Tab-separated table of C-alpha atoms in Angstrom:
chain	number	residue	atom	x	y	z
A	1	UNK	CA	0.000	0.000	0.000
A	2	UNK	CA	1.350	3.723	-0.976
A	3	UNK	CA	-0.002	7.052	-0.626
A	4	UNK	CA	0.916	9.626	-3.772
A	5	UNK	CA	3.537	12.193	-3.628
A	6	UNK	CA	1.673	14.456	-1.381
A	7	UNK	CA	3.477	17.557	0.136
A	8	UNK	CA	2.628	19.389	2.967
A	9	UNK	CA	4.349	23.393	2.738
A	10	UNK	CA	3.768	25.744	5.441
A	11	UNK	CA	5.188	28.959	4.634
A	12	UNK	CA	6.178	32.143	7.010
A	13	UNK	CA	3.760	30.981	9.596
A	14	UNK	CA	3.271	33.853	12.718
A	15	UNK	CA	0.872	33.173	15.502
A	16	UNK	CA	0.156	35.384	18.480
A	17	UNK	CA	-1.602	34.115	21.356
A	18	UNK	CA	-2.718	36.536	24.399
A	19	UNK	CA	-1.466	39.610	22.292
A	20	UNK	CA	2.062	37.907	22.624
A	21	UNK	CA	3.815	36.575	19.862
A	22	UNK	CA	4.261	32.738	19.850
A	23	UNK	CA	6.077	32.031	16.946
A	24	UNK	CA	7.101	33.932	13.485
A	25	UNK	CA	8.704	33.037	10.314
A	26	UNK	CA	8.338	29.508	10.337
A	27	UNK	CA	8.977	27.861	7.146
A	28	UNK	CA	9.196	23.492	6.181
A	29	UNK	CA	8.413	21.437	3.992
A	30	UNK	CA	6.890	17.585	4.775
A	31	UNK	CA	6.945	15.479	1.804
A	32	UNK	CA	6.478	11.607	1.484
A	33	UNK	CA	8.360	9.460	3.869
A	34	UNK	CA	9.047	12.153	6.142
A	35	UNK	CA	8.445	12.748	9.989
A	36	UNK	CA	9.255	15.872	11.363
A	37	UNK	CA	9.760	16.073	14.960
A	38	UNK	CA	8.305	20.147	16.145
A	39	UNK	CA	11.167	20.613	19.008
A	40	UNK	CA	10.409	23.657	21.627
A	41	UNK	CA	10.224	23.988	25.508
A	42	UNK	CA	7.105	24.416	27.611
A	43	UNK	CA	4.992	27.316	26.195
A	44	UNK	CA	7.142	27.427	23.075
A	45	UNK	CA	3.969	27.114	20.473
A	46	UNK	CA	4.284	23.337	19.490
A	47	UNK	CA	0.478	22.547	20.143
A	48	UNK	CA	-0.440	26.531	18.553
A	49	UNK	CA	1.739	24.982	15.461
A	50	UNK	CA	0.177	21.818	15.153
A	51	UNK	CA	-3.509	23.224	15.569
A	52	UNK	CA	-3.074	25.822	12.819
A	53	UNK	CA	-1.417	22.630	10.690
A	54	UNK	CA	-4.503	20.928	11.288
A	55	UNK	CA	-7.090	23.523	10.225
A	56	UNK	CA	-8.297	24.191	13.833
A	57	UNK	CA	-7.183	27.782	14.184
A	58	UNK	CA	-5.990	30.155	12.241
A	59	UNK	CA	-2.009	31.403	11.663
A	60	UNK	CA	-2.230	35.531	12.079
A	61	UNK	CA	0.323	35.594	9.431
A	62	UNK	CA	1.126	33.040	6.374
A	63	UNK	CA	-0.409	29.821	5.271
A	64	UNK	CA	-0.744	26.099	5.721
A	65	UNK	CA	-0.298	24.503	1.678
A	66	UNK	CA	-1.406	21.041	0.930
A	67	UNK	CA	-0.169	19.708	-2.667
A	68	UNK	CA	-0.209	23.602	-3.659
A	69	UNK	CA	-3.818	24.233	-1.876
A	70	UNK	CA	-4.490	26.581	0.858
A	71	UNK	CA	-5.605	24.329	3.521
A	72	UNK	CA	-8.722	27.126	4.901
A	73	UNK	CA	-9.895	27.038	1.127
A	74	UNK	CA	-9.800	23.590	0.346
A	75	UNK	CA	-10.921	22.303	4.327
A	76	UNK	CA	-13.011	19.379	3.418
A	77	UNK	CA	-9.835	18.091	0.933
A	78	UNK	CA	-7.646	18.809	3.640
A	79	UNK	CA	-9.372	16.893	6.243
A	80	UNK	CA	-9.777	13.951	4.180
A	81	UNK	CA	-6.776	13.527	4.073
A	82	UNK	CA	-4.554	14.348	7.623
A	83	UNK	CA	-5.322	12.564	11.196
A	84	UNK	CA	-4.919	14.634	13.890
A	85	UNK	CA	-4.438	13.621	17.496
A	86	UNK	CA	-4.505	16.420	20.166
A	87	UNK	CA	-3.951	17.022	23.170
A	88	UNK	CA	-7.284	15.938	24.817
A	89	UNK	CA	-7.856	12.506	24.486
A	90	UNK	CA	-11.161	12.853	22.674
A	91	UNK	CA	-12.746	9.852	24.426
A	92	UNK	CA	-16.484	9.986	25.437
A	93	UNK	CA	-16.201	8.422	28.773
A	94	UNK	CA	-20.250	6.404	28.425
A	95	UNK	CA	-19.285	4.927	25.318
A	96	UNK	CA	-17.910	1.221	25.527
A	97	UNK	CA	-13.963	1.201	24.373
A	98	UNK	CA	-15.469	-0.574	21.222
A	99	UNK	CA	-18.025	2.193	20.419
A	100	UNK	CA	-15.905	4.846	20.829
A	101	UNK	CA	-13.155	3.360	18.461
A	102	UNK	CA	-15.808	2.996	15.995
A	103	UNK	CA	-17.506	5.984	16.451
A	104	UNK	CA	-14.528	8.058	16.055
A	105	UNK	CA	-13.035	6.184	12.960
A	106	UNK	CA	-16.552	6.361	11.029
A	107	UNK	CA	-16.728	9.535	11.586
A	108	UNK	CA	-13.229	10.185	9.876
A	109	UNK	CA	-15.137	9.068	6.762
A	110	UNK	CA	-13.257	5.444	6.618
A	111	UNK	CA	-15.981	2.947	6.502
A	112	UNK	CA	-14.703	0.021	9.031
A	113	UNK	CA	-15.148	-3.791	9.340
A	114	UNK	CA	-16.282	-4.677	13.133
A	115	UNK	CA	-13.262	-7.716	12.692
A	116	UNK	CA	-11.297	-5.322	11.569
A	117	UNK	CA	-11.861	-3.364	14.996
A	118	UNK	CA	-11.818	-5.801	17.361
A	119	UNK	CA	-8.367	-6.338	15.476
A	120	UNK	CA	-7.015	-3.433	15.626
A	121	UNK	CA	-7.872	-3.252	19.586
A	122	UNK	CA	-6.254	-6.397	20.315
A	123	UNK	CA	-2.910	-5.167	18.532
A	124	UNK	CA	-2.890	-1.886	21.396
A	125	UNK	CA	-3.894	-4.591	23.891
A	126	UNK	CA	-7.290	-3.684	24.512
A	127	UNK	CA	-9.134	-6.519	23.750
A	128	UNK	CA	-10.158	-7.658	26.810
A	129	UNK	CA	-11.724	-4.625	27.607
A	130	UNK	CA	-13.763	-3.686	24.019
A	131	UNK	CA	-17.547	-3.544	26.212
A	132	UNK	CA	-16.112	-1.454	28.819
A	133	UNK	CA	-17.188	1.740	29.413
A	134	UNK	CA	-14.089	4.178	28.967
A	135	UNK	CA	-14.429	6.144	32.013
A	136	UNK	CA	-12.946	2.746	33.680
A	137	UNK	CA	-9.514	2.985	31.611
A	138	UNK	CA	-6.069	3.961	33.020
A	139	UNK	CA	-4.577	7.063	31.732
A	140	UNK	CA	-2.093	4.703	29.865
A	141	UNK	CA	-5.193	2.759	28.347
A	142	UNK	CA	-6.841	6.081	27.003
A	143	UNK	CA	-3.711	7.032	25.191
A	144	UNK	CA	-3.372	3.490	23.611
A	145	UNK	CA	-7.206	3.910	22.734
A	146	UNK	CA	-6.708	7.086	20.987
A	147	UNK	CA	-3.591	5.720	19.100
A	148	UNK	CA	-5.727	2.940	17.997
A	149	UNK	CA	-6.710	4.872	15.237
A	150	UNK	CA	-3.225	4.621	13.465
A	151	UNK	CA	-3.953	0.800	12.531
A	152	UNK	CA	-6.339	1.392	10.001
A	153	UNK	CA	-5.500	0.575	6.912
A	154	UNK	CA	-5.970	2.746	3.839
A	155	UNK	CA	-6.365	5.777	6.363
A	156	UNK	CA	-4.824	8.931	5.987
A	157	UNK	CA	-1.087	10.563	4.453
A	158	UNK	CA	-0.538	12.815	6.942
A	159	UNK	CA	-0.757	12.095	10.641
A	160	UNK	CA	-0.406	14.861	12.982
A	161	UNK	CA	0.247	14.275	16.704
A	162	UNK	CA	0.650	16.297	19.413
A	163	UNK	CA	2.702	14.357	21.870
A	164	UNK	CA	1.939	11.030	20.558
A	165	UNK	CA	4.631	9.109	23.463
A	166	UNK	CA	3.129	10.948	26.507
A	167	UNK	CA	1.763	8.134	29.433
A	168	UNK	CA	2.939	5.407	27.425
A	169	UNK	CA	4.889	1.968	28.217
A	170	UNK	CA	8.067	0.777	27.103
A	171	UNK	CA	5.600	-1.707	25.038
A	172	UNK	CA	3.282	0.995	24.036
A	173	UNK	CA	6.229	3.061	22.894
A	174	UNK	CA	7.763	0.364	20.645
A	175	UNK	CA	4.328	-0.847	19.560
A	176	UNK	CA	4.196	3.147	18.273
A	177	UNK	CA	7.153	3.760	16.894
A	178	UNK	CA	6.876	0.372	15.063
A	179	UNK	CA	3.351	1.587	13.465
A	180	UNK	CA	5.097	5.361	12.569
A	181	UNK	CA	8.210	3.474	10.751
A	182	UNK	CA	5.553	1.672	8.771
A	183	UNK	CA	3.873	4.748	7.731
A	184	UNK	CA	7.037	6.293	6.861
A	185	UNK	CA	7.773	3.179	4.903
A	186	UNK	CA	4.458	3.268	2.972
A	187	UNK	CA	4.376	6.856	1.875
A	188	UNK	CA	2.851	8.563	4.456
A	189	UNK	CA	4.386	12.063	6.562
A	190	UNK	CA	4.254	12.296	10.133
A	191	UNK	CA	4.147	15.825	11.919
A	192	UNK	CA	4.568	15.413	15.863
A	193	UNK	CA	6.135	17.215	18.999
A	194	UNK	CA	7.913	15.364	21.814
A	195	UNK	CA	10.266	15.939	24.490
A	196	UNK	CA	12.633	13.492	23.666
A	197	UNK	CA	13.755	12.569	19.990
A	198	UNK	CA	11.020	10.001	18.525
A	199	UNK	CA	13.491	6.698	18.016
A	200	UNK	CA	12.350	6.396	14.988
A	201	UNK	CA	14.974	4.533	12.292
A	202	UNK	CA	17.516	7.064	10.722
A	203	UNK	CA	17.016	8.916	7.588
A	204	UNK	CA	13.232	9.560	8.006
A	205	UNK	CA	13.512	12.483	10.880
A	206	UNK	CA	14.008	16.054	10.478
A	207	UNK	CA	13.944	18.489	13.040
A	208	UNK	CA	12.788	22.033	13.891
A	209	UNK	CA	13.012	24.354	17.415
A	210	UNK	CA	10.725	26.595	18.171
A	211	UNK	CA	11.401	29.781	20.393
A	212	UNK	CA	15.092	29.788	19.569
B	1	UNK	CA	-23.272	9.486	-0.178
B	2	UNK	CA	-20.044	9.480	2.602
B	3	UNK	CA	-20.969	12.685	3.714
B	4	UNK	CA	-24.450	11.246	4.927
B	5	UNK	CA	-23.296	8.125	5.958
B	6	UNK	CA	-21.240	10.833	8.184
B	7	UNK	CA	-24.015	12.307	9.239
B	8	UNK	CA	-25.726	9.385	10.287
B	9	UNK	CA	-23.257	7.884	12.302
B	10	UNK	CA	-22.868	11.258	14.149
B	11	UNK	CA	-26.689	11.199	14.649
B	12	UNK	CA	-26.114	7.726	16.230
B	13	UNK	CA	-23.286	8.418	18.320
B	14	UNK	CA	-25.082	11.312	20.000
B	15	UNK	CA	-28.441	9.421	20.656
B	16	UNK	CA	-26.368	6.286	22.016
B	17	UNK	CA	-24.940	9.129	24.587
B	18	UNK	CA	-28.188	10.446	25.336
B	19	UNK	CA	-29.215	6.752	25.602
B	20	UNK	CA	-26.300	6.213	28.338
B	21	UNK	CA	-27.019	9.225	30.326
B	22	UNK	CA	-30.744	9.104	30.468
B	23	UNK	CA	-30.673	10.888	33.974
B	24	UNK	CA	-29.948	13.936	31.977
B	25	UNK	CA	-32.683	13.203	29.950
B	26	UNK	CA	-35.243	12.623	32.483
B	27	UNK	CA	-34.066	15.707	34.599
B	28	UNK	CA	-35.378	17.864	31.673
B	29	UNK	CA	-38.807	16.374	31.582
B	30	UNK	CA	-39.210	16.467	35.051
B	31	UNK	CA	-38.582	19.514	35.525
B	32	UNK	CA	-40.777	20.730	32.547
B	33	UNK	CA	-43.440	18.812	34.322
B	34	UNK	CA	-43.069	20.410	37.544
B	35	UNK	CA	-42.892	23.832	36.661
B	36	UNK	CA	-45.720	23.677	34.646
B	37	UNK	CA	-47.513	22.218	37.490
B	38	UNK	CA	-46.511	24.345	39.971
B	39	UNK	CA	-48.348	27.085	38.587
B	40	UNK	CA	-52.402	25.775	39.042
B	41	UNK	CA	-51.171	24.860	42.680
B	42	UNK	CA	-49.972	28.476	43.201
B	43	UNK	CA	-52.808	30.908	41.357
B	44	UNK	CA	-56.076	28.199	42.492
B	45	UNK	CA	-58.228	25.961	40.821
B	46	UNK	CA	-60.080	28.841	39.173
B	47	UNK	CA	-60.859	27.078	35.296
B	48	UNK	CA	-60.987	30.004	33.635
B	49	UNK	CA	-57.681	31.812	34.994
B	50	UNK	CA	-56.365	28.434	34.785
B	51	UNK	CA	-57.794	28.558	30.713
B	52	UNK	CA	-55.794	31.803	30.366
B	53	UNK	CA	-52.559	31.783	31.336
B	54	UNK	CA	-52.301	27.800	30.169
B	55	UNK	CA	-50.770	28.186	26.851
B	56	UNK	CA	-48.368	30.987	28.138
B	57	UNK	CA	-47.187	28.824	31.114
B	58	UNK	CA	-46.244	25.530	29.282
B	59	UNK	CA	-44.535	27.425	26.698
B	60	UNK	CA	-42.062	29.569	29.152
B	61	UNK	CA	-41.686	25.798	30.847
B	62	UNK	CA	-40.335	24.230	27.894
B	63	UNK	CA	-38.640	27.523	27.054
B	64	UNK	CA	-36.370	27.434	30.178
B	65	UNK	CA	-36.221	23.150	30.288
B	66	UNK	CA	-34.807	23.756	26.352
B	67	UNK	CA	-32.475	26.369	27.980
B	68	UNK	CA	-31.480	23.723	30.946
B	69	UNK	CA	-29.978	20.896	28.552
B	70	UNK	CA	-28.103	23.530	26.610
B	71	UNK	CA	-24.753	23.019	29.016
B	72	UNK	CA	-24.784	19.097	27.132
B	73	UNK	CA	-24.955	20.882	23.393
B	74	UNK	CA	-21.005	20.844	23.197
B	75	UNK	CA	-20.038	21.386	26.952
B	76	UNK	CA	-18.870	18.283	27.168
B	77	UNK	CA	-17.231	17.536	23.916
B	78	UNK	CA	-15.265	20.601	24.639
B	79	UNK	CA	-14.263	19.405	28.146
B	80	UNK	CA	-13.163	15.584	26.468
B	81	UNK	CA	-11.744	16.816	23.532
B	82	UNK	CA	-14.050	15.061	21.303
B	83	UNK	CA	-15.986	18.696	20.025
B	84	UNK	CA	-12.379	18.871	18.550
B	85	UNK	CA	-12.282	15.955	16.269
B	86	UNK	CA	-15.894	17.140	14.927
B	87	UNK	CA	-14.349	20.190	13.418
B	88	UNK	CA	-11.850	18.072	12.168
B	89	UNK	CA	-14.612	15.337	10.022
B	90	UNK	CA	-14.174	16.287	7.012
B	91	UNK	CA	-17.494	16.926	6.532
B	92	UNK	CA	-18.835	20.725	5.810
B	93	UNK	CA	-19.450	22.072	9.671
B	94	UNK	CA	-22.300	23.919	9.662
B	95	UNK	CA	-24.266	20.263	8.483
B	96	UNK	CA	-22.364	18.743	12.121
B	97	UNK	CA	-23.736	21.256	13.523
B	98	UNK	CA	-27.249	20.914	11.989
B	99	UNK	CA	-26.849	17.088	13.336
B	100	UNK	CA	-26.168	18.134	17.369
B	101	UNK	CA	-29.191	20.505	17.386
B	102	UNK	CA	-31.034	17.498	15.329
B	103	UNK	CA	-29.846	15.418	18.113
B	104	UNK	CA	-30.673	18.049	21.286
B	105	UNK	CA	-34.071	18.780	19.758
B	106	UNK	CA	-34.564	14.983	19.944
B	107	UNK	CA	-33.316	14.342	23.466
B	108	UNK	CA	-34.322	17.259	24.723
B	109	UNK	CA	-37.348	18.841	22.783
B	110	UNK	CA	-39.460	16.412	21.664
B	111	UNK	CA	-39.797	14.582	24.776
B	112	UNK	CA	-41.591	17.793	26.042
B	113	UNK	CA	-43.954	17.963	22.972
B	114	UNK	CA	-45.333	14.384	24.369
B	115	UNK	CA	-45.977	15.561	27.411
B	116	UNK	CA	-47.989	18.531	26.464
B	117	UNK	CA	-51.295	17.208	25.971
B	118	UNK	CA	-51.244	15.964	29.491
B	119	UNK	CA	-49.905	19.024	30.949
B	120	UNK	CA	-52.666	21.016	28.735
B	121	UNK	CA	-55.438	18.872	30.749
B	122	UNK	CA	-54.550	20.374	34.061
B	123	UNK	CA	-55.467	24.003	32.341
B	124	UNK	CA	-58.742	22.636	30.629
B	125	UNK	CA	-57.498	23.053	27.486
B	126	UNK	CA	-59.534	21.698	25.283
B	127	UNK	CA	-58.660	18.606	22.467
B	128	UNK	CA	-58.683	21.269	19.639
B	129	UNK	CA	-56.710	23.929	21.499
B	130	UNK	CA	-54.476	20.948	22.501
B	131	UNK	CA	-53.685	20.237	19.167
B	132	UNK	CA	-52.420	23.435	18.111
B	133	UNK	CA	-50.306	23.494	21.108
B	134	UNK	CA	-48.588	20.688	19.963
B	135	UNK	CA	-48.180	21.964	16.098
B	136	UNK	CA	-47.119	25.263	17.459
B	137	UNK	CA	-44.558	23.177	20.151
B	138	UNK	CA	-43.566	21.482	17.122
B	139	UNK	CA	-42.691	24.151	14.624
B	140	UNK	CA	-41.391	26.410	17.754
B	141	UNK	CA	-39.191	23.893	20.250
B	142	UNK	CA	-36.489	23.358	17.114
B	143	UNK	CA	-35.866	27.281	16.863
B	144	UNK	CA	-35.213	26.604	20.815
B	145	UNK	CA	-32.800	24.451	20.098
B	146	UNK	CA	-31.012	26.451	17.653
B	147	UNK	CA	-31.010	29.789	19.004
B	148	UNK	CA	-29.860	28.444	22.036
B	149	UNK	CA	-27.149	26.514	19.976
B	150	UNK	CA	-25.449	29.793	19.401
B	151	UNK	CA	-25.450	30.979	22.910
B	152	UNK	CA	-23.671	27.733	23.806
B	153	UNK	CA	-21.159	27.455	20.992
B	154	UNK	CA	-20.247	31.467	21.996
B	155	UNK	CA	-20.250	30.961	25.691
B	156	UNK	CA	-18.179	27.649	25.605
B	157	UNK	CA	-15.092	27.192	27.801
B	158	UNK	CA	-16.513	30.865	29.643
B	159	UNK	CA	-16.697	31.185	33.376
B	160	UNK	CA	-20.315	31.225	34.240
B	161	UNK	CA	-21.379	29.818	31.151
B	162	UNK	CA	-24.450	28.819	32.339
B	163	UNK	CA	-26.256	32.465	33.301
B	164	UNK	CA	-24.452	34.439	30.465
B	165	UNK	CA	-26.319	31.706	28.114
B	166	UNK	CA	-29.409	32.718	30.177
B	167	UNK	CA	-29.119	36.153	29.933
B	168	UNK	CA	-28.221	35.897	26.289
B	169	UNK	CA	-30.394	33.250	24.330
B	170	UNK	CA	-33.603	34.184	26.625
B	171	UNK	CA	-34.782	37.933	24.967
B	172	UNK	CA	-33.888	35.818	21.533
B	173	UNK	CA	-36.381	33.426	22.069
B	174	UNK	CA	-39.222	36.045	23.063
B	175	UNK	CA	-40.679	35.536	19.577
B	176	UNK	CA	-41.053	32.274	19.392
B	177	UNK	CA	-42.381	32.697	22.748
B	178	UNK	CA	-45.410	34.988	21.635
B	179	UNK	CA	-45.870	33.349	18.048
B	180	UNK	CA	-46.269	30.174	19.626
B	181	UNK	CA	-48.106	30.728	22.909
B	182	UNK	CA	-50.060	33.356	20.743
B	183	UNK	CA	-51.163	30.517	18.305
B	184	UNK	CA	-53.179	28.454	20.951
B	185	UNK	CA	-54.547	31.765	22.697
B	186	UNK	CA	-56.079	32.387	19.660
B	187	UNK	CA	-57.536	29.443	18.671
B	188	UNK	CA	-59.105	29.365	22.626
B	189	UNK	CA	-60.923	32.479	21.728
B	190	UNK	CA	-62.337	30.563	18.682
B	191	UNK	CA	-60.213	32.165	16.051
B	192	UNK	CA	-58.003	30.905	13.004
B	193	UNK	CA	-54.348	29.759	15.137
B	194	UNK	CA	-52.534	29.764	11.433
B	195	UNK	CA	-51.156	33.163	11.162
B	196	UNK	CA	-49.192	32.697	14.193
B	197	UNK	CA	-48.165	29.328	13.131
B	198	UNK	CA	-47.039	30.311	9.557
B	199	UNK	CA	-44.604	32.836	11.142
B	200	UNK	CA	-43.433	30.046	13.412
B	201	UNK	CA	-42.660	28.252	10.374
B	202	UNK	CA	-41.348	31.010	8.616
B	203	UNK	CA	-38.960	31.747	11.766
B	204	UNK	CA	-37.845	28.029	11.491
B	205	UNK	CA	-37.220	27.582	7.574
B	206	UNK	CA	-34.813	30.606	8.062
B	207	UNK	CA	-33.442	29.224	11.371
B	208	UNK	CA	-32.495	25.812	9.701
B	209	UNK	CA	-30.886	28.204	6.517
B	210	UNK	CA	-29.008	30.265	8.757
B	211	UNK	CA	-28.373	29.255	12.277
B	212	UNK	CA	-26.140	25.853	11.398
B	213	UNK	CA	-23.916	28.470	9.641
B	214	UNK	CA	-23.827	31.148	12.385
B	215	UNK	CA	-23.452	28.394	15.040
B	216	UNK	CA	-19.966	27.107	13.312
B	217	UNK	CA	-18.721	30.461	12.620
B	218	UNK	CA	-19.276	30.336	16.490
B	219	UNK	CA	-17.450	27.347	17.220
B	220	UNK	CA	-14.306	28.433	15.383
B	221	UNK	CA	-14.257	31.329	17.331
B	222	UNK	CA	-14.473	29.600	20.697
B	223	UNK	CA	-12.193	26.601	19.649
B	224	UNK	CA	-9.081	28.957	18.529
């Protein structure tokens, strides 16, 4: 499986939060096969970066280009085609661990198999858990809930993740890195911030600070 | 075709919540029940008063009850982070939007429009005006739902939320209040309700045309 040549360009991106500016200037390039890893301390803009990436807000200056298209003109395109993961773990806490995985995936527009669920759940280790409701889940079982999403198949180029390794165990974390290398294999670009380097296999990572 | 298969599953995914927090559900009834009965216990049995002020009294009860579930519009996708990822479906947002109210007026809304008839008893309303309450409950309790959609989507993530949504959707939904209370008033005093409930219906066909699109202007705004 391969995704097309698809390139994500941000260019001169400036974002002011509380009448303070963030970040200014900032300028990359994400093309197939790449992950780039959004360095910066505490308060340094990485999540204000990643939401204006994903359509959520706005940049006050410059613009977000996918394959050539401005990403606020051409949303629904856009959305089609990225997977963003935020901050919040976007888990309705009645739902069943099941449900919510489903829910959230169909309404991504990717039309699932309920095998290919309970699959994917037993790959994060979940699967004894799938009619739970999610409220009873460890903070460590949310995240690999939320992650779950990465195992579908034919889903999305461009992943975006805002602190993907956060709460994670050494499993988890290999389990992860494991599913970005075969992303990066396939095609597809990764866009995430961490504290420490992602160990992800040389020659796919690039780097950028912020607030330097 | 993906875009309403979209749709739908968002339309399930909100009723299965209702589903699992029914309390929330039932708190809303009740309470539209109560306050609308607290009122012949507190003026006196007299019918005719009773007659009078009927149609006025169950439709500031479902007015406020509307105005009571509002907090569960997208208070607590915001809090969970899930209100996020439905910005991010790609899916045109002011039709996601169209969906939650869909959803809210279901949960929320309709439920009251059952109970009306037997509310409507306890004023001596009779069967014909009980059925224009209904029609004018039905045509009026969506634009509840949607003006109030606004306030929420403005107000989200604010301290207080829940007065300054008060204070701001309740003047808004003054005319719906007199168009629809008006309707059965004047079909009590024996004359034609459906002037009152075409403009109902003319405040909802624009409602659905514009409010979706005002609500997710709103929602950006709040979610930057």
């Amino acid at each position: 499986m391969g995704y097309d040549d698809d390139m994500l360009s941000i260019e001169n991106l400036a974002c002011i939060k509380g009448g303070r500016p963030l970040f200014k200037g900032v300028s990359f390039n994400v093309g197939a096969g790449e992950l780039f890893h959004i360095e910066g301390e505490n308060g340094a803009g990485k999540t204000s970066l990643l939401r204006i990436l994903s359509g959520l807000s706005r940049p006050e200056f410059g613009c977000v280009l996918w394959n050539g298209l401005d990403i606020v003109d051409s949303r629904e395109v856009y959305l089609d085609q990225v997977l963003y993961l935020g901050h919040h773990p976007a888990i309705k806490d009645s739902l069943t661990v099941l449900e919510n995985l489903r829910f959230s995936i169909r309404l991504s527009g990717v039309d699932v198999e309920e095998a290919v669920l309970q699959q994917i759940l037993s790959e994060v280790s979940l699967s004894e858990r799938l009619h739970l409701p999610a409220r009873f889940l460890s903070q460590g079982q949310r995240r690999r809930l939320v992650l779950a999403k990465l195992w579908i198949q034919r889903n999305k180029p461009l992943w975006i993740l805002d602190e993907p390794f956060t709460a994670l165990d050494v499993n988890a974390i290999a389990l992860l890195v494991n599913r970005l290398e075969e992303h990066l294999t396939a095609g597809g670009s990764i866009i995430l911030t961490s504290h420490q380097p992602p160990e992800v296999a040389d020659g796919f990572v690039r780097s950028i600070g912020l607030g330097r | 075709m993906r875009v309403l298969s979209t749709l739908w599953y968002l339309l399930i995914q909100e009723l299965t919540l209702a589903f699992r927090q029914q309390a929330d559900v039932f708190a809303v009834i009740f309470f539209f029940i109560v306050a609308v009965s607290l009122f012949p216990l507190g003026v006196g049995a007299d019918p005719h008063l009773l007659k009078s002020i009927g149609p006025g009294v169950i439709w500031v009860a479902a007015l406020l009850a509307a105005m009571l579930s509002l907090g569960r519009l997208f208070n607590d996708g915001y809090a969970d982070g899930t209100l996020e990822q439905l910005l991010l479906i790609p899916v045109p947002l002011p039709l996601i939007v169209l969906v939650k109210l869909l959803s809210h007026w279901l949960t929320s809304c309709f439920p009251l429009l059952l109970m009306s008839p037997l509310l409507g008893l306890q004023f001596s309303l009779r069967p014909d005006e009980l059925g224009v309450l209904m029609i004018s409950l039905l045509l009026g309790t969506p634009l509840l739902s949607m003006i109030g959609g606004v306030g929420a989507a403005l107000t989200l993530g604010v301290r207080g939320a829940h007065v300054l949504v008060a204070v701001m959707v309740l003047p808004l939904y003054i005319p719906v209040l007199i168009f629809g209370s008006g309707a059965v008033t004047t079909s009590a005093v024996g004359m034609d309700p459906q002037g009152a409930l075409s403009l109902l219906g003319a405040l909802l066909v624009m409602g659905v045309v514009f409010i979706p699109y005002v609500t997710s202007k709103a929602l950006y705004i709040s979610m930057e």
